[in-house]
CSV table of N, CA and C in Angstrom, one decimal:
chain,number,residue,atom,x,y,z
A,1,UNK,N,-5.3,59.6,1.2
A,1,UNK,CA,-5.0,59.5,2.7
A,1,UNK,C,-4.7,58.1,3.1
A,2,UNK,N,-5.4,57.1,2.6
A,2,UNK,CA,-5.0,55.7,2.5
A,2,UNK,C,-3.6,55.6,2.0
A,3,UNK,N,-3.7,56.0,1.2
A,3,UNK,CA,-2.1,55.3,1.4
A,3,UNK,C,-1.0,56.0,1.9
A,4,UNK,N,-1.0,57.1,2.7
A,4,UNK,CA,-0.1,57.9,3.8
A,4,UNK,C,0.0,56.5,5.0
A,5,UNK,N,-1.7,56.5,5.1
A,5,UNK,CA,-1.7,55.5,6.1
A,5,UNK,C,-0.8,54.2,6.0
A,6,UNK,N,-0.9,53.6,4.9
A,6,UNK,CA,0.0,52.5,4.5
A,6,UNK,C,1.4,52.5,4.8
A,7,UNK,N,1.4,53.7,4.1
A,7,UNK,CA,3.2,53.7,3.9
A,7,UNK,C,3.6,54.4,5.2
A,8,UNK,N,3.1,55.2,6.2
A,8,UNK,CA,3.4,54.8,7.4
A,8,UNK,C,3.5,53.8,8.3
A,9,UNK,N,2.1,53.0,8.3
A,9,UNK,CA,2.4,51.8,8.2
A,9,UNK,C,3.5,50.7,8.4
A,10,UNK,N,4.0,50.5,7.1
A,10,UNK,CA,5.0,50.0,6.4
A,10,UNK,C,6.2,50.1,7.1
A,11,UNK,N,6.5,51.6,7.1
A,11,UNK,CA,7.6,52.2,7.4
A,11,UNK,C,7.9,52.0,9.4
A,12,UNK,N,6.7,52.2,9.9
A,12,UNK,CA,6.9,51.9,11.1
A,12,UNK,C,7.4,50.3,11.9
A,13,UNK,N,6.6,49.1,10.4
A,13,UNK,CA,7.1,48.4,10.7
A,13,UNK,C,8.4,47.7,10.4
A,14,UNK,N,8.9,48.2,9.8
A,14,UNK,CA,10.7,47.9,9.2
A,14,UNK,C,11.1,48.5,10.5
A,15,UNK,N,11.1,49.7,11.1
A,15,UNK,CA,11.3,50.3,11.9
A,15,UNK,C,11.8,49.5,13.2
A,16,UNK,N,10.3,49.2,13.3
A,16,UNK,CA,10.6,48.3,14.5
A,16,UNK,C,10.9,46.7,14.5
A,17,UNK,N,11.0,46.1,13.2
A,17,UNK,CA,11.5,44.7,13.1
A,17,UNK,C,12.8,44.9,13.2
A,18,UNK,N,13.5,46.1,12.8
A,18,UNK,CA,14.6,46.0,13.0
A,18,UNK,C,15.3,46.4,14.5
A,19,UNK,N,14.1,47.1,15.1
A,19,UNK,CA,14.9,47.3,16.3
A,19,UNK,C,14.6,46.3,17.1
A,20,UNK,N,13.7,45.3,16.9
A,20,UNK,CA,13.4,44.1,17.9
A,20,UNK,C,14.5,43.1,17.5
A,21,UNK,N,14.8,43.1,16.2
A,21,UNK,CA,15.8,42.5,15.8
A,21,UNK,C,17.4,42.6,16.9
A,22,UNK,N,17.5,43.7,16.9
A,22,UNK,CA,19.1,44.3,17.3
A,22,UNK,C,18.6,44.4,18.8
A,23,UNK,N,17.3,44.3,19.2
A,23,UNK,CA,17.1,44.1,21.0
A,23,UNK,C,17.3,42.3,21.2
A,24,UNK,N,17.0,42.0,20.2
A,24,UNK,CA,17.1,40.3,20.8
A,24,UNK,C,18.8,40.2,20.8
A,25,UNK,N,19.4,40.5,19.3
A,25,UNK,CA,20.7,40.4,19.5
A,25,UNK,C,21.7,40.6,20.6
A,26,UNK,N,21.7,42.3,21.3
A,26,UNK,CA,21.9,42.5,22.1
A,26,UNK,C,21.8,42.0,23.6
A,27,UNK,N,20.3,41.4,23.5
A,27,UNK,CA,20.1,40.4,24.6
A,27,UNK,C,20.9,38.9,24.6
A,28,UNK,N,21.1,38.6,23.9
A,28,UNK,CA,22.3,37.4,23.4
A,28,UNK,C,23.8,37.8,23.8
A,29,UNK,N,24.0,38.7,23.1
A,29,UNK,CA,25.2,39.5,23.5
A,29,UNK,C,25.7,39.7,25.1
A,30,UNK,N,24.9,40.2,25.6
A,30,UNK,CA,24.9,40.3,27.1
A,30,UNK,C,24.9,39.4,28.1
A,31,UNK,N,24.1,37.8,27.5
A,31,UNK,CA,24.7,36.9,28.1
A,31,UNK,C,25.8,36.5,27.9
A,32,UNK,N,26.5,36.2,26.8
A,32,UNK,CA,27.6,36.3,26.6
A,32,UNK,C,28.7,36.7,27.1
A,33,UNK,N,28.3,37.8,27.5
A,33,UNK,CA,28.9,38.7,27.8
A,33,UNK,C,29.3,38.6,29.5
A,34,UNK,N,28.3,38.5,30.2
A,34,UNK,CA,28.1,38.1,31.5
A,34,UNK,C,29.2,36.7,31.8
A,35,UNK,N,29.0,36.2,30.7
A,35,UNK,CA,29.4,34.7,31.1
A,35,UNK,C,31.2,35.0,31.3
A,36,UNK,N,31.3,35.9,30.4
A,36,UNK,CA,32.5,36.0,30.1
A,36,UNK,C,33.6,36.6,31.4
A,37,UNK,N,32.3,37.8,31.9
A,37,UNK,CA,32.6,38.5,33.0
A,37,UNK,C,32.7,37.6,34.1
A,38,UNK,N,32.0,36.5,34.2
A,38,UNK,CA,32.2,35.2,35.3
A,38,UNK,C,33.6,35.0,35.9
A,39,UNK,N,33.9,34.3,33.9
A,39,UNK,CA,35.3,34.0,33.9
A,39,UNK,C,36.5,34.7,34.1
A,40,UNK,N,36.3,35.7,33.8
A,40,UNK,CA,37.3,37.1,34.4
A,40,UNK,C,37.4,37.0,35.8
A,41,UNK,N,36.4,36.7,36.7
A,41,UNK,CA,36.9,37.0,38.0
A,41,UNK,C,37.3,35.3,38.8
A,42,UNK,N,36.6,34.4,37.9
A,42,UNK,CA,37.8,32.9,38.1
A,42,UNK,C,38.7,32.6,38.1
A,43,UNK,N,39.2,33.6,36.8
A,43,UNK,CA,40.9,34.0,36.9
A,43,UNK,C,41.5,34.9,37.8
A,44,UNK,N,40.8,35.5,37.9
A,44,UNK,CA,41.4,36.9,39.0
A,44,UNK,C,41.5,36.2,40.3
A,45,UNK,N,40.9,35.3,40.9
A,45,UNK,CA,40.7,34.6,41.9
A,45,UNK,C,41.7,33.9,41.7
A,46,UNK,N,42.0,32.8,40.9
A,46,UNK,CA,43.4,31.7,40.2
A,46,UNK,C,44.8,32.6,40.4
A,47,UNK,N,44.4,33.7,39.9
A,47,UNK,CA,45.9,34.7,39.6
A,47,UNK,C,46.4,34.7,41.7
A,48,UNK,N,46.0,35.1,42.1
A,48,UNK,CA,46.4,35.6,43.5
A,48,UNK,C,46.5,33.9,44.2
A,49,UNK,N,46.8,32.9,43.5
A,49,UNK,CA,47.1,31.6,44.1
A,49,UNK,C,48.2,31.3,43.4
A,50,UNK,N,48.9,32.1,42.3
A,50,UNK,CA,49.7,32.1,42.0
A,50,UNK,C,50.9,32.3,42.7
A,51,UNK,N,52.5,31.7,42.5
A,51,UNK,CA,53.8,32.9,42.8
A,51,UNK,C,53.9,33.8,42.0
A,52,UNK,N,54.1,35.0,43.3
A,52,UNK,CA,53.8,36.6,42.7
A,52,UNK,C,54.8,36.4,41.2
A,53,UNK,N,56.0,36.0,41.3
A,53,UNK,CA,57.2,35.9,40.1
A,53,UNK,C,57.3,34.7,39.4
A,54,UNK,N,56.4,34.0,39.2
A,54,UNK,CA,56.5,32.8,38.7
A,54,UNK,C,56.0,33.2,37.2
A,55,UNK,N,56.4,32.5,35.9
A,55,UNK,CA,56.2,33.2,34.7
A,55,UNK,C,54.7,32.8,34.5
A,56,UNK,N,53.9,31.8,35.2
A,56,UNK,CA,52.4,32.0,34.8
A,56,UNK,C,51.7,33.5,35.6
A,57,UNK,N,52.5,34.1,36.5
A,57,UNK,CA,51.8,35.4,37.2
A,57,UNK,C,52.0,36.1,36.1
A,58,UNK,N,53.8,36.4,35.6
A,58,UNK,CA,53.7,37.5,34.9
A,58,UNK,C,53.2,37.2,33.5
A,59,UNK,N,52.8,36.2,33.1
A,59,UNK,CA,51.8,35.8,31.8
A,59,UNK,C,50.6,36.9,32.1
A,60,UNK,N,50.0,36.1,33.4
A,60,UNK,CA,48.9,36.8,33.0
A,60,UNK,C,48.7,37.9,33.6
A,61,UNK,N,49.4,38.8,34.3
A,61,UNK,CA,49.7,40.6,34.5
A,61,UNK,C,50.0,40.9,33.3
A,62,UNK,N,50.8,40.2,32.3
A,62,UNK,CA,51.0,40.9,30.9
A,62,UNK,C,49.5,41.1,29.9
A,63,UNK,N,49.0,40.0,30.4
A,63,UNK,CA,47.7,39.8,29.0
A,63,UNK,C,46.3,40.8,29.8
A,64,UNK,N,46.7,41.0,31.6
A,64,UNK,CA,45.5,41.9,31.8
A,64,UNK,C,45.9,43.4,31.5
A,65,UNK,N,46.9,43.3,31.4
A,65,UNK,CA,47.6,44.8,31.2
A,65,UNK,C,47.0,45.3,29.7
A,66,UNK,N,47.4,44.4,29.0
A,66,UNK,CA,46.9,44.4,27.4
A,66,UNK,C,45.5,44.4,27.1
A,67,UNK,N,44.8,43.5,28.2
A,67,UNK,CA,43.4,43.7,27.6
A,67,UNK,C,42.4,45.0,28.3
A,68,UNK,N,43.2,45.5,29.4
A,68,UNK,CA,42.6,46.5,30.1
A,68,UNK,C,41.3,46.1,30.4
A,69,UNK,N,41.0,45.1,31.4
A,69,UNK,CA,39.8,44.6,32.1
A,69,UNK,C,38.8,45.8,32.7
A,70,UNK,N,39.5,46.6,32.8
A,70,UNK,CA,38.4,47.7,33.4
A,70,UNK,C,37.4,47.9,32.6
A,71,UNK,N,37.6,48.2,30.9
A,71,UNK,CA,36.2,48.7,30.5
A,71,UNK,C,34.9,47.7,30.3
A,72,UNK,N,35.9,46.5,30.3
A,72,UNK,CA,34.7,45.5,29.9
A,72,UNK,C,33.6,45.6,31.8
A,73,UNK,N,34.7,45.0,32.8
A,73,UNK,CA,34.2,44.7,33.7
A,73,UNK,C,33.2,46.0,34.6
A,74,UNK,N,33.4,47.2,34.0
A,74,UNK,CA,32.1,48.8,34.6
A,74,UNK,C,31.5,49.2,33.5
A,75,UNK,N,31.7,48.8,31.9
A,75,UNK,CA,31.3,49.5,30.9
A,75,UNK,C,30.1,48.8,30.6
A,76,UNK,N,30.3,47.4,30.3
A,76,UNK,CA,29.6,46.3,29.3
A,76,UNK,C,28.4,46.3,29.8
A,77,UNK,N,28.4,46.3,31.4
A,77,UNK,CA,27.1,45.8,32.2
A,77,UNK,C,25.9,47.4,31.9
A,78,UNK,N,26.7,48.1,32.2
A,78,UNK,CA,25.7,49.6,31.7
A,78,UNK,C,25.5,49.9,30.1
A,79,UNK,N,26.5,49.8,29.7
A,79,UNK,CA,26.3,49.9,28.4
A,79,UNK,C,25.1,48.9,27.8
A,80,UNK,N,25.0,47.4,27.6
A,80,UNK,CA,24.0,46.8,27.3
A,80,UNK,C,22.6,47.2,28.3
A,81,UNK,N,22.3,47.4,29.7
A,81,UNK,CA,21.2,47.8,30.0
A,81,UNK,C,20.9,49.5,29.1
A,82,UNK,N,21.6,49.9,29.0
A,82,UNK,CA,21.1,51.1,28.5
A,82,UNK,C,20.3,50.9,27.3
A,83,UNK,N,21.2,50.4,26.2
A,83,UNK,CA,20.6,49.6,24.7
A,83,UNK,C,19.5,49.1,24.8
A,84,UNK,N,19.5,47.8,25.5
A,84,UNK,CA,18.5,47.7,25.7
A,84,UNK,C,17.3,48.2,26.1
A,85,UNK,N,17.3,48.9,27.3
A,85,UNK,CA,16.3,49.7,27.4
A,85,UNK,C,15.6,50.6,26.3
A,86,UNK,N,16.5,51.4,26.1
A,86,UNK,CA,16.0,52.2,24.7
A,86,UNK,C,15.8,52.0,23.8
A,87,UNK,N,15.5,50.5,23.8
A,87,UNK,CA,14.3,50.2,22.2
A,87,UNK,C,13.5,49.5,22.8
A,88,UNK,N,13.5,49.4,23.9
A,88,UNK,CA,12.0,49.2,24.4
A,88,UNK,C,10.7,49.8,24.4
């Protein structure tokens, strides 16, 4: 019976070194992430001081079109609270 206990134990704690592991990461990730989201709306703010037709507007209408800013800017912020949460 001792060593059921052990190797549960054991097992529980791999378990959760690794999910504290991938909770801190994530928490890193997120600020990162945030930071990034800052800068997204610095430029979006920059862009509308632009001329509508001047080739730095359509520069960067082309690169937001490509990077499709919507999922990062509704996805990212729910997505990491969720993860997070659920290895807590």
């Amino acid at each position: 019976m001792l060593a059921i206990e052990q190797l549960a134990a054991g097992v529980a704690h791999e378990i959760n070194s690794s999910v504290a592991w991938i909770q801190s990461n994530l928490g890193s990730l997120e600020r990162y992430m945030n930071d990034r989201l800052e800068l997204m709306q610095v430029y979006e703010h920059t862009e509308k001081l632009l001329p509508p037709n001047s080739l730095a507007a359509r520069a960067v209408r082309a690169a937001k079109s490509k990077a499709n800013l919507r999922f990062p800017k509704v996805d990212f912020p729910a997505l990491f609270r969720v993860s997070i949460a659920s290895g807590a």
